[in-house]
């Protein structure tokens, strides 16, 4: 290999190392899955993404739309997490603000009648279930849940349904 090729190859390799995708954290920054303990069981399928929001979910945002978010398993709704990590019993004056955005229904010329977003949350591994409602359907909300752990959410709105897992950490974690 000649010298000029080596000179070109080194910057290309360095750039390739710098552009690797950032994996979505499944646990709070600075912790490992083992350190998360009972608040993040292995069966929990929370999938926090940190990339750009899809076009259908970025209305009202300007500039870079990289923000933590979780897609429903069916891809019909996204939870945009303004508070991360979500915490049980926040005592610091902040709240668990989530913006819910639903994907437009394909082939529909006008929006469906808006009904409340009904969130049926079940704490994984227990029988604990609570219901929360977001009036007016998907939109801004503060969703507090009664315990730390992995919560399986069934989301119902305007005749549609999707599901997702969200982890609520202890207030001290």
Short mmCIF file of N, CA, C and O in Angstrom, two decimals, residues 104-110:
data_model
loop_
_atom_site.label_atom_id
_atom_site.label_comp_id
_atom_site.label_asym_id
_atom_site.label_seq_id
_atom_site.Cartn_x
_atom_site.Cartn_y
_atom_site.Cartn_z
N UNK A 104 -51.08 9.80 12.14
CA UNK A 104 -52.33 9.98 11.39
C UNK A 104 -52.77 8.64 10.79
O UNK A 104 -51.95 7.81 10.42
N UNK A 105 -54.07 8.45 10.73
CA UNK A 105 -54.60 7.21 10.17
C UNK A 105 -54.48 7.24 8.65
O UNK A 105 -54.92 8.21 8.02
N UNK A 106 -53.89 6.20 8.07
CA UNK A 106 -53.74 6.19 6.61
C UNK A 106 -55.11 6.14 5.91
O UNK A 106 -56.03 5.49 6.38
N UNK A 107 -55.21 6.86 4.81
CA UNK A 107 -56.43 6.83 4.01
C UNK A 107 -57.58 7.63 4.57
O UNK A 107 -58.69 7.59 4.05
N UNK A 108 -57.37 8.34 5.66
CA UNK A 108 -58.45 9.10 6.27
C UNK A 108 -58.28 10.58 5.91
O UNK A 108 -57.24 11.16 6.17
N UNK A 109 -59.31 11.19 5.32
CA UNK A 109 -59.20 12.57 4.87
C UNK A 109 -59.42 13.58 6.00
O UNK A 109 -58.92 14.68 5.95
N UNK A 110 -60.14 13.18 7.03
CA UNK A 110 -60.34 14.07 8.17
C UNK A 110 -60.03 13.30 9.45
O UNK A 110 -60.17 12.08 9.49
#
